[in-house]
Coordinates of C-alpha atoms in Angstrom, one line a residue:
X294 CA -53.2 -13.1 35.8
X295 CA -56.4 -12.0 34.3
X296 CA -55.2 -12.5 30.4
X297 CA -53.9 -15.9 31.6
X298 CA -56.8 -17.5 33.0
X299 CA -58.8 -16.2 29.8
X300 CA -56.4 -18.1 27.9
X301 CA -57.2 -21.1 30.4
X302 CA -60.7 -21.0 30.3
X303 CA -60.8 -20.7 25.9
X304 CA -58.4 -23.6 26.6
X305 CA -60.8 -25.6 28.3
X306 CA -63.6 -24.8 26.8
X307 CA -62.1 -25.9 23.4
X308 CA -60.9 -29.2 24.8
X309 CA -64.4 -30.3 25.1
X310 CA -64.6 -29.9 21.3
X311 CA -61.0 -31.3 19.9
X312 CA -62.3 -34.0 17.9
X313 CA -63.4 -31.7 15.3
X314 CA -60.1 -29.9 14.1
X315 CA -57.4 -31.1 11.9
X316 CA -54.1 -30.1 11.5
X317 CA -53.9 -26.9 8.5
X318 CA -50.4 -28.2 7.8
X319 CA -50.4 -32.1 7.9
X320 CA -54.2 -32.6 8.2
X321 CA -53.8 -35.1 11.9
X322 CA -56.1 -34.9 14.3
X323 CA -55.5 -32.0 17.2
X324 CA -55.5 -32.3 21.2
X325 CA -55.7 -29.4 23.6
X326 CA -52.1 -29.8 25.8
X327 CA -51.9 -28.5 29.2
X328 CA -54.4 -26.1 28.7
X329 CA -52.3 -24.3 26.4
X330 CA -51.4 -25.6 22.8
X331 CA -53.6 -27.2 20.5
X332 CA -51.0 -30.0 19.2
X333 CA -51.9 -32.6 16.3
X334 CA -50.5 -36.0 15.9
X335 CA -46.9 -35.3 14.3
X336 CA -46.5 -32.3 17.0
X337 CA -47.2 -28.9 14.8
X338 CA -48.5 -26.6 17.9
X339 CA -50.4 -23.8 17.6
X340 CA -50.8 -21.8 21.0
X341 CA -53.6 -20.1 22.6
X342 CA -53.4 -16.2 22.8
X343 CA -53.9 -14.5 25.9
X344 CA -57.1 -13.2 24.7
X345 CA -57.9 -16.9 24.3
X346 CA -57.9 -17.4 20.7
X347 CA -55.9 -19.6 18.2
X348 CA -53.8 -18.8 15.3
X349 CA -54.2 -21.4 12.8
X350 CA -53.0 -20.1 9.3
X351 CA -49.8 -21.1 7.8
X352 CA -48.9 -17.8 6.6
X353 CA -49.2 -14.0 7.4
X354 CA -51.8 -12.2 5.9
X355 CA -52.0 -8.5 5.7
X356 CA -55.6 -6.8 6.1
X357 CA -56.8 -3.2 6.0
X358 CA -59.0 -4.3 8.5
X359 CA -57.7 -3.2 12.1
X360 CA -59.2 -2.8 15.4
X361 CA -61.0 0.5 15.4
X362 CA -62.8 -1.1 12.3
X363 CA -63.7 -4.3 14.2
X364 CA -64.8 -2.2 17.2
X365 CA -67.1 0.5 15.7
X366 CA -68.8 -3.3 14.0
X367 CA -69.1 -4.2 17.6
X368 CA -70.5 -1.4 18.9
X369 CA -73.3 -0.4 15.7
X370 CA -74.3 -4.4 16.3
X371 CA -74.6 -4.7 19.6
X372 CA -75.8 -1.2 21.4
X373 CA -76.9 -0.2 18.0
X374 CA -78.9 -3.2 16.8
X375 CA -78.0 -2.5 13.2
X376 CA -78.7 -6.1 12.0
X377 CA -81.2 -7.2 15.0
X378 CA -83.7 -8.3 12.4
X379 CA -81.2 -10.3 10.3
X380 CA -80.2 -12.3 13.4
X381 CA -83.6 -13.0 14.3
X382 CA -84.0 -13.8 10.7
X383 CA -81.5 -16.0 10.3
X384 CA -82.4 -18.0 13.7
X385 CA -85.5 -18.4 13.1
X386 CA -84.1 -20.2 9.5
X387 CA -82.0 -22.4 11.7
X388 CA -85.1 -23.6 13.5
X389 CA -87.2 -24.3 11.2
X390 CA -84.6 -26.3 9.5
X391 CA -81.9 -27.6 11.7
X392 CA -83.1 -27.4 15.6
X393 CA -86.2 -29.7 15.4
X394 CA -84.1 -32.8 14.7
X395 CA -80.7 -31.5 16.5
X396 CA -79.9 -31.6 20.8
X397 CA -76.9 -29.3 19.9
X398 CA -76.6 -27.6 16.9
X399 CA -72.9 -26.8 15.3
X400 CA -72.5 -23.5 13.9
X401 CA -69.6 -22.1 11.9
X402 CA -69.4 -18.2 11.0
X403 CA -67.1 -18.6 8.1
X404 CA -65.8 -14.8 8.1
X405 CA -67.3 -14.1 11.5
X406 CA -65.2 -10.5 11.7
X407 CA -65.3 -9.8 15.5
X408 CA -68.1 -12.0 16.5
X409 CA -71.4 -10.1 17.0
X410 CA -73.1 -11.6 14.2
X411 CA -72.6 -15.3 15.1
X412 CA -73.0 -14.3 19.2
X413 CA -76.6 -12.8 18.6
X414 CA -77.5 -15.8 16.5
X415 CA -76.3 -17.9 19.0
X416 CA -78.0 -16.1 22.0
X417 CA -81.6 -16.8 20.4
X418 CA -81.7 -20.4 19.1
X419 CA -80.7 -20.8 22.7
X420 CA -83.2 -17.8 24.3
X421 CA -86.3 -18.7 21.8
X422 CA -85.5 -21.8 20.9
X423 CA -84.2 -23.3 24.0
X424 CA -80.9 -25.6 22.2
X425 CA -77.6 -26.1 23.2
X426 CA -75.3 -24.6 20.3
X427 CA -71.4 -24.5 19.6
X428 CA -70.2 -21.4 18.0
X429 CA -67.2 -21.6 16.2
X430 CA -65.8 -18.1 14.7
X431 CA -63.1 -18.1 12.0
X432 CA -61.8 -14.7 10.3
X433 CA -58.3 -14.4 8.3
X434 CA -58.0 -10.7 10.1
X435 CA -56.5 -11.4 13.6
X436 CA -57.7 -7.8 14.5
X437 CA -61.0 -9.0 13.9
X438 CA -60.4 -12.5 16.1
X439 CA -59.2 -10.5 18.7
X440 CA -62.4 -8.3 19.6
X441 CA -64.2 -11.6 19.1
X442 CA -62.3 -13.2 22.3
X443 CA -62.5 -10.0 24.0
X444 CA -65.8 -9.3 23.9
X445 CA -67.3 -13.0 24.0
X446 CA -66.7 -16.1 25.8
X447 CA -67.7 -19.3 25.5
X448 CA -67.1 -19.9 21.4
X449 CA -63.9 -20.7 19.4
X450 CA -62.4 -18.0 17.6
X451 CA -59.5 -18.8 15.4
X452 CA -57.3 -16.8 12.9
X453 CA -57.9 -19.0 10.1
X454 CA -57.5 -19.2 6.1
X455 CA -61.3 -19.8 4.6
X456 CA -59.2 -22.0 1.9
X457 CA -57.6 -24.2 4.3
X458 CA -59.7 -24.8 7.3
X459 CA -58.3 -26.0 10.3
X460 CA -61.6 -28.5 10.7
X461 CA -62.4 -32.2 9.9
X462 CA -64.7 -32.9 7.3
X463 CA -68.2 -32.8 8.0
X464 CA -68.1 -31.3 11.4
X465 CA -71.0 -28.2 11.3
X466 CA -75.0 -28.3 11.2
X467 CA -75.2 -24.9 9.9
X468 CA -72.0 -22.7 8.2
X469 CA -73.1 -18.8 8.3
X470 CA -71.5 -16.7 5.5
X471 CA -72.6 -12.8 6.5
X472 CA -71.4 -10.4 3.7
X473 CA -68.2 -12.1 3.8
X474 CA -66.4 -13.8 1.3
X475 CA -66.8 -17.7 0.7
X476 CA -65.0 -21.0 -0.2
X477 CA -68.1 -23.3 -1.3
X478 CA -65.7 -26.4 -1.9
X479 CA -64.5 -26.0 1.6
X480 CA -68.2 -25.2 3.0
X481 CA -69.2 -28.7 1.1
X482 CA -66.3 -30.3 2.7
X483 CA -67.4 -28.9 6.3
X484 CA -70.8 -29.3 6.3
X485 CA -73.0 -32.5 7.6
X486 CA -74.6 -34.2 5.2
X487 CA -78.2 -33.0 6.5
X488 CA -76.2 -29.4 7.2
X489 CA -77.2 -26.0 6.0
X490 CA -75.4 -23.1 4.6
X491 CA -77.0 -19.8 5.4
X492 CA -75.6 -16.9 2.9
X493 CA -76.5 -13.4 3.0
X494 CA -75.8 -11.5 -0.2
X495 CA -76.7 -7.4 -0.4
X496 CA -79.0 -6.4 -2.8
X497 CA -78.2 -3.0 -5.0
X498 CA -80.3 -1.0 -2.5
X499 CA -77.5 -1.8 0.8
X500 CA -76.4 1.6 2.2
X501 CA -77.7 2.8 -0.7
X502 CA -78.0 6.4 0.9
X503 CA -74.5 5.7 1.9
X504 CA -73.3 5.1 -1.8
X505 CA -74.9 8.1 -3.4
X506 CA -73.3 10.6 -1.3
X507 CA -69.9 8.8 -1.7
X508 CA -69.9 8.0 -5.0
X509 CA -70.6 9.8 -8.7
X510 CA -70.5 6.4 -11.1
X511 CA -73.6 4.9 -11.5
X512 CA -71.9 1.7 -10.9
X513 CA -70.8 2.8 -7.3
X514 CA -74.2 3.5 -6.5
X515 CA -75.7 0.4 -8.1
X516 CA -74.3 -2.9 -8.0
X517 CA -75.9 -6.1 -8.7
X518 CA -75.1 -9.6 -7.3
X519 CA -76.3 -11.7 -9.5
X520 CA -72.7 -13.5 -10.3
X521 CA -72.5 -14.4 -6.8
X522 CA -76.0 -16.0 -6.2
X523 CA -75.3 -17.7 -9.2
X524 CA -72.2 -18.8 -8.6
X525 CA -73.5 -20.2 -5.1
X526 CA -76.4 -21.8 -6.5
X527 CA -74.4 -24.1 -8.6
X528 CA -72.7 -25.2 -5.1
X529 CA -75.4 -26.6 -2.8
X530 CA -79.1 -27.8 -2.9
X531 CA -81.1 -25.0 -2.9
X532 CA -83.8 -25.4 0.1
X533 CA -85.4 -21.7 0.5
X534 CA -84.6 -17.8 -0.3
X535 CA -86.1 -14.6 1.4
X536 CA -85.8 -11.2 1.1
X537 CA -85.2 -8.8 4.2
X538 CA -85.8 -5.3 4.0
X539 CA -85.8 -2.5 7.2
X540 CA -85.2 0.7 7.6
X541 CA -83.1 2.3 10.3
X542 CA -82.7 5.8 11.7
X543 CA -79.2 6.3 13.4
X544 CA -78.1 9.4 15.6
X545 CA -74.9 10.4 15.4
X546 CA -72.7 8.0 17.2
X547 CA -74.1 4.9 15.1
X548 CA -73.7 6.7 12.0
X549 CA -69.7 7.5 13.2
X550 CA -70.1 3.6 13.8
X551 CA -71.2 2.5 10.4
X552 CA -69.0 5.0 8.2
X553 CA -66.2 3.4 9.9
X554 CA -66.8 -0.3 9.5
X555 CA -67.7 0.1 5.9
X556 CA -65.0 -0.4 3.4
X557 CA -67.1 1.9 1.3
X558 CA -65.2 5.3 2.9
X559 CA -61.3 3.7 2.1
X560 CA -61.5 5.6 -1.3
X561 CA -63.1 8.6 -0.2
X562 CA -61.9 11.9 1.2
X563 CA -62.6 12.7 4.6
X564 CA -64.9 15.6 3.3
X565 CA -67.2 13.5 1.6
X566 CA -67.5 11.5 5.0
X567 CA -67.9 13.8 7.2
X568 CA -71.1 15.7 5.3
X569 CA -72.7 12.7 4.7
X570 CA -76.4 12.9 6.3
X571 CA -77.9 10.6 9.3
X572 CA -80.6 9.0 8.0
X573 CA -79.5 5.7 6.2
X574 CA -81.9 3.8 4.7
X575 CA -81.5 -0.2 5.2
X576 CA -82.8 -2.0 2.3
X577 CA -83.7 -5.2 0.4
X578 CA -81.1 -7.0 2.0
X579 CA -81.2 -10.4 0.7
X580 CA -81.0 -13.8 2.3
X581 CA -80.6 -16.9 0.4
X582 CA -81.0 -20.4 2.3
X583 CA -78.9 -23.6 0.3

């Protein structure tokens, strides 16, 4: 009874927000149904979980990224406050630039994971900022989508290909993209004409303590991002870039947390893991604002 009334609720709340989706298959415009399907205009369905999320790729898609992943990100973000600066960061970006001229502000985590990212962000432009915001949360990994609907109510999660959004166009004030990957004709394609994209983009020192107990190669240990910046750059108007740079002490329970959310430890033995120190070192993390 419990996982059907969650299914109810995610149902209703969505129906207040139909007008923005479009069919992934035919592209029609999409109604909520009974509190249960979200049903476009030539009838392709696509059901609500009982966690209260949708399904709305066309295909399955096989990820190495499973639940105890998705958890261990939930728990480092949220009791760990591993990226607390980024959100506030990246809300106070929002403000300055969206909120002032906005009532409610549309925000889509493109790659959202299992939701913590776009939740905190949420939480303050509402807490600080005091604005009405609609979080929408889309991640290919259903693993990912489920901890999301779990763990947080009152936003749309859906399973959903970045490539072939289930959205109409220009439906979102502010697309996040959090160390994720990205679709920048799709994000043009989403966003409001007076919208803003929000990427985050790790600089060569991320986990760099992390990455030299791992890995031997110099170019394990040091990476550089320049391609991607670049590449982004050539897709939107640039408005503003900053650089964010902490440091974080973790006890033992956050590091567990962080060696298993990283796909960094998938090509390493369990040895290296398990000796690797407790300090990790946060650094020049880089945000840049288009």
């Amino acid at each position: 009874m419990l996982q059907e009334n969650k299914r109810i609720k995610s149902a209703k709340y969505v129906s207040n927000f139909e007008t923005i989706f479009a069919c992934p298959i035919c592209n029609s415009s999409m109604k909520v149904i009974e509190f249960k399907s979200l049903i476009c205009s030539n009838h392709h369905t696509f059901d609500f979980a009982k966690q209260g999320y949708m399904n709305l790729t066309t295909h399955s898609v096989n990820t190495k990224y499973d639940k105890a992943l998705f958890e261990a990100r939930r728990k480092l973000i949220i009791e760990g406050a591993f990226y607390k600066p980024l959100s506030h960061a990246i809300a106070k970006i929002i403000n300055e630039h969206v909120v002032k001229t906005k009532e409610i502000i549309s925000i889509l985590d493109a790659g959202c994971g299992e939701g913590s990212h776009l939740t905190n962000i949420c939480d303050i432009v509402r807490s600080d900022f005091f604005k009405d915001v609609v979080g929408v949360g889309i991640d290919i990994s259903k693993e990912g989508i489920k901890v999301a609907s779990k763990h947080y109510s009152n936003k749309i999660w859906a399973v959903a290909d970045l490539a072939n959004t289930s959205f109409k166009n220009k439906q979102f004030d502010v697309i996040l993209n959090i160390l994720s990957p990205s679709n920048y004709d799709e994000f043009n394609r989403l966003l409001k004409p007076d919208g803003l994209v929000i990427k985050i983009v790790p600089q060569s020192s991320y986990l760099k303590e992390l990455r030299e107990h791992l890995f031997h190669k110099p170019e394990k240990q040091n990476y550089s991002n320049l391609e991607t910046v670049e590449r982004f750059n050539e897709s939107f108007q640039f408005v503003e870039s900053s650089r964010l740079s902490y440091t974080m002490n973790l006890n033992k329970p956050s590091l567990e947390c962080l060696v298993q959310m990283t796909p960094l430890t998938w090509s390493t033995t369990e040895e290296q893991v398990t000796s690797f120190f407790i300090r990790i070192q946060l650094k020049s993390l880089l945000i840049w604002i288009y």
